[in-house]
Coordinates of C-alpha atoms and ligand atoms in Angstrom, one line a residue:
M1 CA 137.9 86.1 121.7
N2 CA 135.3 88.4 123.0
S3 CA 136.1 92.0 122.7
N4 CA 134.8 94.6 125.2
R5 CA 134.0 97.2 122.5
K6 CA 132.2 95.8 119.6
I7 CA 132.3 97.1 116.1
V8 CA 130.5 96.5 112.7
I9 CA 132.5 94.8 110.0
A10 CA 131.1 95.4 106.5
L11 CA 132.0 92.9 103.8
D12 CA 130.8 93.9 100.3
G13 CA 131.7 92.5 96.9
F14 CA 130.8 90.5 93.8
S15 CA 128.6 87.4 93.8
S16 CA 130.2 84.0 94.6
C17 CA 133.3 85.7 96.0
G18 CA 133.3 83.6 99.1
K19 CA 132.1 86.5 101.2
S20 CA 130.0 84.4 103.4
T21 CA 132.7 81.8 104.1
F22 CA 135.2 84.6 105.0
A23 CA 132.6 86.6 107.0
K24 CA 131.7 83.4 109.0
A25 CA 135.4 82.8 109.8
I26 CA 135.8 86.4 111.0
A27 CA 132.6 86.2 113.1
S28 CA 133.7 83.0 114.7
R29 CA 137.1 84.4 115.5
L30 CA 135.6 87.5 117.2
G31 CA 132.5 86.0 118.8
Y32 CA 130.4 88.2 116.5
I33 CA 127.1 87.5 114.7
F34 CA 127.4 86.8 111.0
I35 CA 124.6 88.2 108.9
D36 CA 124.2 87.1 105.2
T37 CA 122.1 89.9 103.7
G38 CA 122.1 88.2 100.3
A39 CA 120.0 85.4 101.9
M40 CA 117.4 88.0 102.7
Y41 CA 117.1 89.2 99.1
R42 CA 117.0 85.6 98.0
A43 CA 114.2 84.8 100.5
V44 CA 112.1 87.6 99.1
T45 CA 112.8 86.3 95.6
L46 CA 111.8 82.7 96.6
H47 CA 108.6 83.9 98.1
A48 CA 107.8 85.9 95.0
L49 CA 108.3 82.7 92.9
Q50 CA 106.1 80.7 95.3
I51 CA 103.2 83.2 95.1
G52 CA 103.4 83.6 91.4
A53 CA 104.6 87.2 91.5
I54 CA 107.4 86.0 89.2
A55 CA 105.9 83.7 86.5
G56 CA 106.9 82.9 83.0
G57 CA 110.1 84.9 83.5
V58 CA 108.1 88.1 84.2
V59 CA 108.7 90.0 87.5
D60 CA 105.6 91.7 88.8
E61 CA 107.1 94.4 90.9
E62 CA 103.8 95.7 92.3
A63 CA 102.8 92.2 93.4
I64 CA 106.2 91.8 95.1
V65 CA 105.9 95.2 96.9
R66 CA 102.4 94.1 98.1
S67 CA 103.8 90.8 99.3
L68 CA 106.3 92.5 101.6
D69 CA 103.7 93.0 104.3
D70 CA 103.1 89.2 104.4
I71 CA 106.8 88.2 104.7
A72 CA 108.4 87.7 108.1
I73 CA 112.1 87.0 107.7
T74 CA 113.8 85.5 110.7
F75 CA 117.2 84.0 111.5
R76 CA 118.0 81.1 113.9
F77 CA 121.5 80.0 114.7
N78 CA 122.4 76.5 113.5
P79 CA 125.3 75.2 115.4
L80 CA 126.0 72.5 112.8
R81 CA 126.8 75.2 110.2
G82 CA 128.2 77.8 112.6
A83 CA 125.8 80.3 111.0
S84 CA 122.2 81.3 111.1
D85 CA 119.5 79.6 109.0
I86 CA 116.9 81.8 107.3
Y87 CA 113.2 81.3 107.7
V88 CA 110.3 82.9 105.8
N89 CA 107.0 82.9 107.8
G90 CA 108.5 80.2 110.1
E91 CA 109.5 77.9 107.2
L92 CA 113.2 77.0 106.9
V93 CA 114.2 78.1 103.4
E94 CA 118.0 77.9 103.6
G95 CA 118.2 75.1 101.1
K96 CA 115.7 76.6 98.7
I97 CA 117.2 80.0 98.2
R98 CA 120.4 79.0 96.5
T99 CA 119.0 77.4 93.4
I100 CA 119.9 78.8 89.9
E101 CA 116.2 79.8 89.5
V102 CA 116.4 82.2 92.6
S103 CA 119.8 83.4 91.4
N104 CA 118.4 84.3 88.0
F105 CA 115.7 86.6 89.5
V106 CA 117.4 88.0 92.6
S107 CA 119.0 90.9 90.9
A108 CA 115.7 92.1 89.6
V109 CA 114.0 91.7 93.0
S110 CA 116.9 93.4 94.8
S111 CA 116.6 96.5 92.5
I112 CA 113.1 97.3 93.8
R113 CA 113.2 100.3 96.1
E114 CA 110.6 99.1 98.6
V115 CA 112.3 95.7 98.9
R116 CA 115.6 97.4 99.7
E117 CA 114.0 99.8 102.2
K118 CA 112.5 97.0 104.2
L119 CA 115.6 94.8 104.2
V120 CA 118.0 97.7 104.9
A121 CA 115.9 98.8 107.9
M122 CA 116.0 95.2 109.2
Q123 CA 119.7 94.9 108.7
Q124 CA 120.3 98.2 110.6
E125 CA 118.2 96.9 113.5
M126 CA 120.1 93.7 113.6
G127 CA 123.4 95.5 113.8
R128 CA 122.2 98.2 116.2
S129 CA 124.3 96.8 119.2
R130 CA 127.3 96.3 116.8
G131 CA 129.2 93.0 117.1
V132 CA 128.2 91.9 113.6
V133 CA 130.0 90.8 110.4
M134 CA 127.5 91.7 107.6
D135 CA 128.1 90.6 104.1
G136 CA 126.3 92.1 101.0
R137 CA 126.7 94.7 98.3
D138 CA 125.8 98.0 100.1
I139 CA 126.8 97.4 103.7
G140 CA 129.7 99.8 103.8
T141 CA 128.0 102.4 101.6
V142 CA 124.3 102.4 102.7
V143 CA 123.5 100.1 105.6
F144 CA 126.4 100.9 107.9
P145 CA 128.4 103.8 106.2
D146 CA 129.9 104.2 109.7
A147 CA 131.2 100.6 110.0
E148 CA 134.5 100.7 111.7
L149 CA 136.0 98.1 109.3
K150 CA 135.1 97.7 105.6
I151 CA 136.3 95.1 103.2
Y152 CA 135.6 95.0 99.5
M153 CA 136.0 91.5 98.0
T154 CA 136.6 90.6 94.4
A155 CA 137.7 87.6 92.5
D156 CA 138.1 86.5 88.9
A157 CA 134.7 85.8 87.3
R158 CA 135.7 82.4 86.0
V159 CA 137.1 81.4 89.4
R160 CA 133.8 82.5 91.0
A161 CA 131.7 80.6 88.5
E162 CA 133.9 77.4 89.1
R163 CA 133.2 77.7 92.8
R164 CA 129.5 78.2 92.4
Y165 CA 129.3 75.4 89.8
A166 CA 131.0 72.9 92.1
E167 CA 128.6 73.8 94.9
L168 CA 125.5 73.3 92.7
Q169 CA 126.9 70.0 91.3
A170 CA 127.5 68.8 94.9
K171 CA 123.8 69.5 95.6
G172 CA 122.8 67.6 92.5
D173 CA 121.6 70.7 90.7
N174 CA 121.7 69.9 87.0
V175 CA 123.1 73.0 85.5
S176 CA 125.8 73.7 83.0
F177 CA 129.0 75.6 83.7
D178 CA 128.2 78.1 81.0
E179 CA 124.9 78.9 82.6
V180 CA 126.6 79.5 86.0
L181 CA 129.2 81.7 84.4
E182 CA 126.6 83.7 82.5
N183 CA 124.6 84.2 85.8
V184 CA 127.8 85.4 87.6
I185 CA 128.6 87.9 84.9
S186 CA 125.1 89.2 84.4
R187 CA 124.6 89.6 88.2
D188 CA 127.9 91.6 88.4
K189 CA 126.5 93.9 85.8
A190 CA 123.1 94.2 87.3
D191 CA 124.4 94.8 90.8
M192 CA 126.8 97.5 89.7
S193 CA 124.5 99.3 87.4
R194 CA 121.2 99.4 89.3
K195 CA 119.9 102.8 90.3
I196 CA 119.4 102.3 94.0
S197 CA 122.5 101.3 96.1
P198 CA 124.6 99.9 93.3
L199 CA 127.6 97.7 94.3
R200 CA 130.6 99.9 94.6
Q201 CA 133.6 100.2 96.8
A202 CA 133.2 102.5 99.8
E203 CA 136.0 105.1 99.9
D204 CA 137.3 103.7 103.1
A205 CA 137.1 100.0 102.2
I206 CA 140.2 97.8 101.8
V207 CA 140.2 95.6 98.7
L208 CA 140.8 91.8 98.9
D209 CA 141.1 89.8 95.7
N210 CA 140.8 86.2 96.9
S211 CA 140.9 84.5 93.4
Y212 CA 143.8 82.3 94.5
M213 CA 143.6 82.4 98.3
T214 CA 142.4 79.7 100.7
V215 CA 140.3 80.7 103.7
E216 CA 143.4 80.4 106.0
E217 CA 145.3 82.8 103.7
Q218 CA 142.4 85.2 103.8
M219 CA 142.4 85.1 107.7
A220 CA 146.2 85.7 107.7
W221 CA 145.5 88.7 105.4
F222 CA 142.8 89.9 107.9
D223 CA 145.2 89.6 110.8
R224 CA 147.9 91.5 108.9
E225 CA 145.5 94.3 107.8
F226 CA 143.4 94.7 111.0
G227 CA 145.2 92.9 113.8
R228 CA 146.0 96.2 115.5
V229 CA 142.5 97.5 115.3
I230 CA 141.0 94.3 116.7
A231 CA 143.6 94.3 119.5
S232 CA 142.7 97.8 120.4
L233 CA 139.1 96.8 121.1
Q234 CA 140.0 94.8 124.2
Ligands
DC1 O1 125.4 87.4 98.1 P1 124.4 86.7 97.2 O2 124.9 86.3 95.9 O3 123.7 85.6 97.9 O4 123.3 87.9 96.9 C1 122.2 87.6 96.1 C2 121.7 88.9 95.4 O5 121.2 89.8 96.3 C3 122.8 89.7 94.7 O6 122.8 89.4 93.3 C4 122.5 91.1 94.9 C5 121.5 91.1 96.0 N1 122.1 91.8 97.2 C6 121.9 93.2 97.3 O7 121.4 93.8 96.4 N2 122.3 93.8 98.4 C7 122.9 93.1 99.4 N3 123.2 93.8 100.6 C8 123.0 91.7 99.4 C9 122.6 91.1 98.2

């Protein structure tokens, strides 16, 4: 379907909630562009690890802020995934940004003011012509407070850790379930308690708890909740 009037759909929520999978399904249904903003924070974190701005468990905020001028983040649509792959300075980093190492430092990096300012400005530019489904933590509150449609996703922490653990196992990442659960819980806490743009539900967002829902069930929920709004865009 290709609507005449395009809108912004903001999808915020906890880590490993399946936001990207759901956002991708909505984008494909509407012929919209899906933007995974978490990938952008992960890309900056990966770059910081690569240049030694994170070393021995220490995050050098000043070095990361200085590095921002040297990072060009771009997206290129990958038809095999039905989503865009992320590149840093022309290098495809899609596979490298989802390791537990990046996950362990991404909350610290995403709490740096200058990092957020740069990435938020990029995200606003990408959604300027509307027609995007953007997933993240602050899309409905900060990036696009005027988004026409806002969803706040949540799921049980153990269920989320099980999903992430299965993904990492499938990729051959040798990590324990407890380590993944610990990462999920500590990121929830860090994302909700950081000073700048903490994760919180926008007043006009509708909550979806998808702990025990398949993607098909989530799409059926989307149609029930928003079918009328979507139909009115044509
Ligand atoms: O969605 P994700 O788990 O890939 O996101 C990785 C981290 O990036 C997450 O722990 C918090 C941060 N993030 C953010 O601060 N703001 C966003 N809009 C998206 C992600």
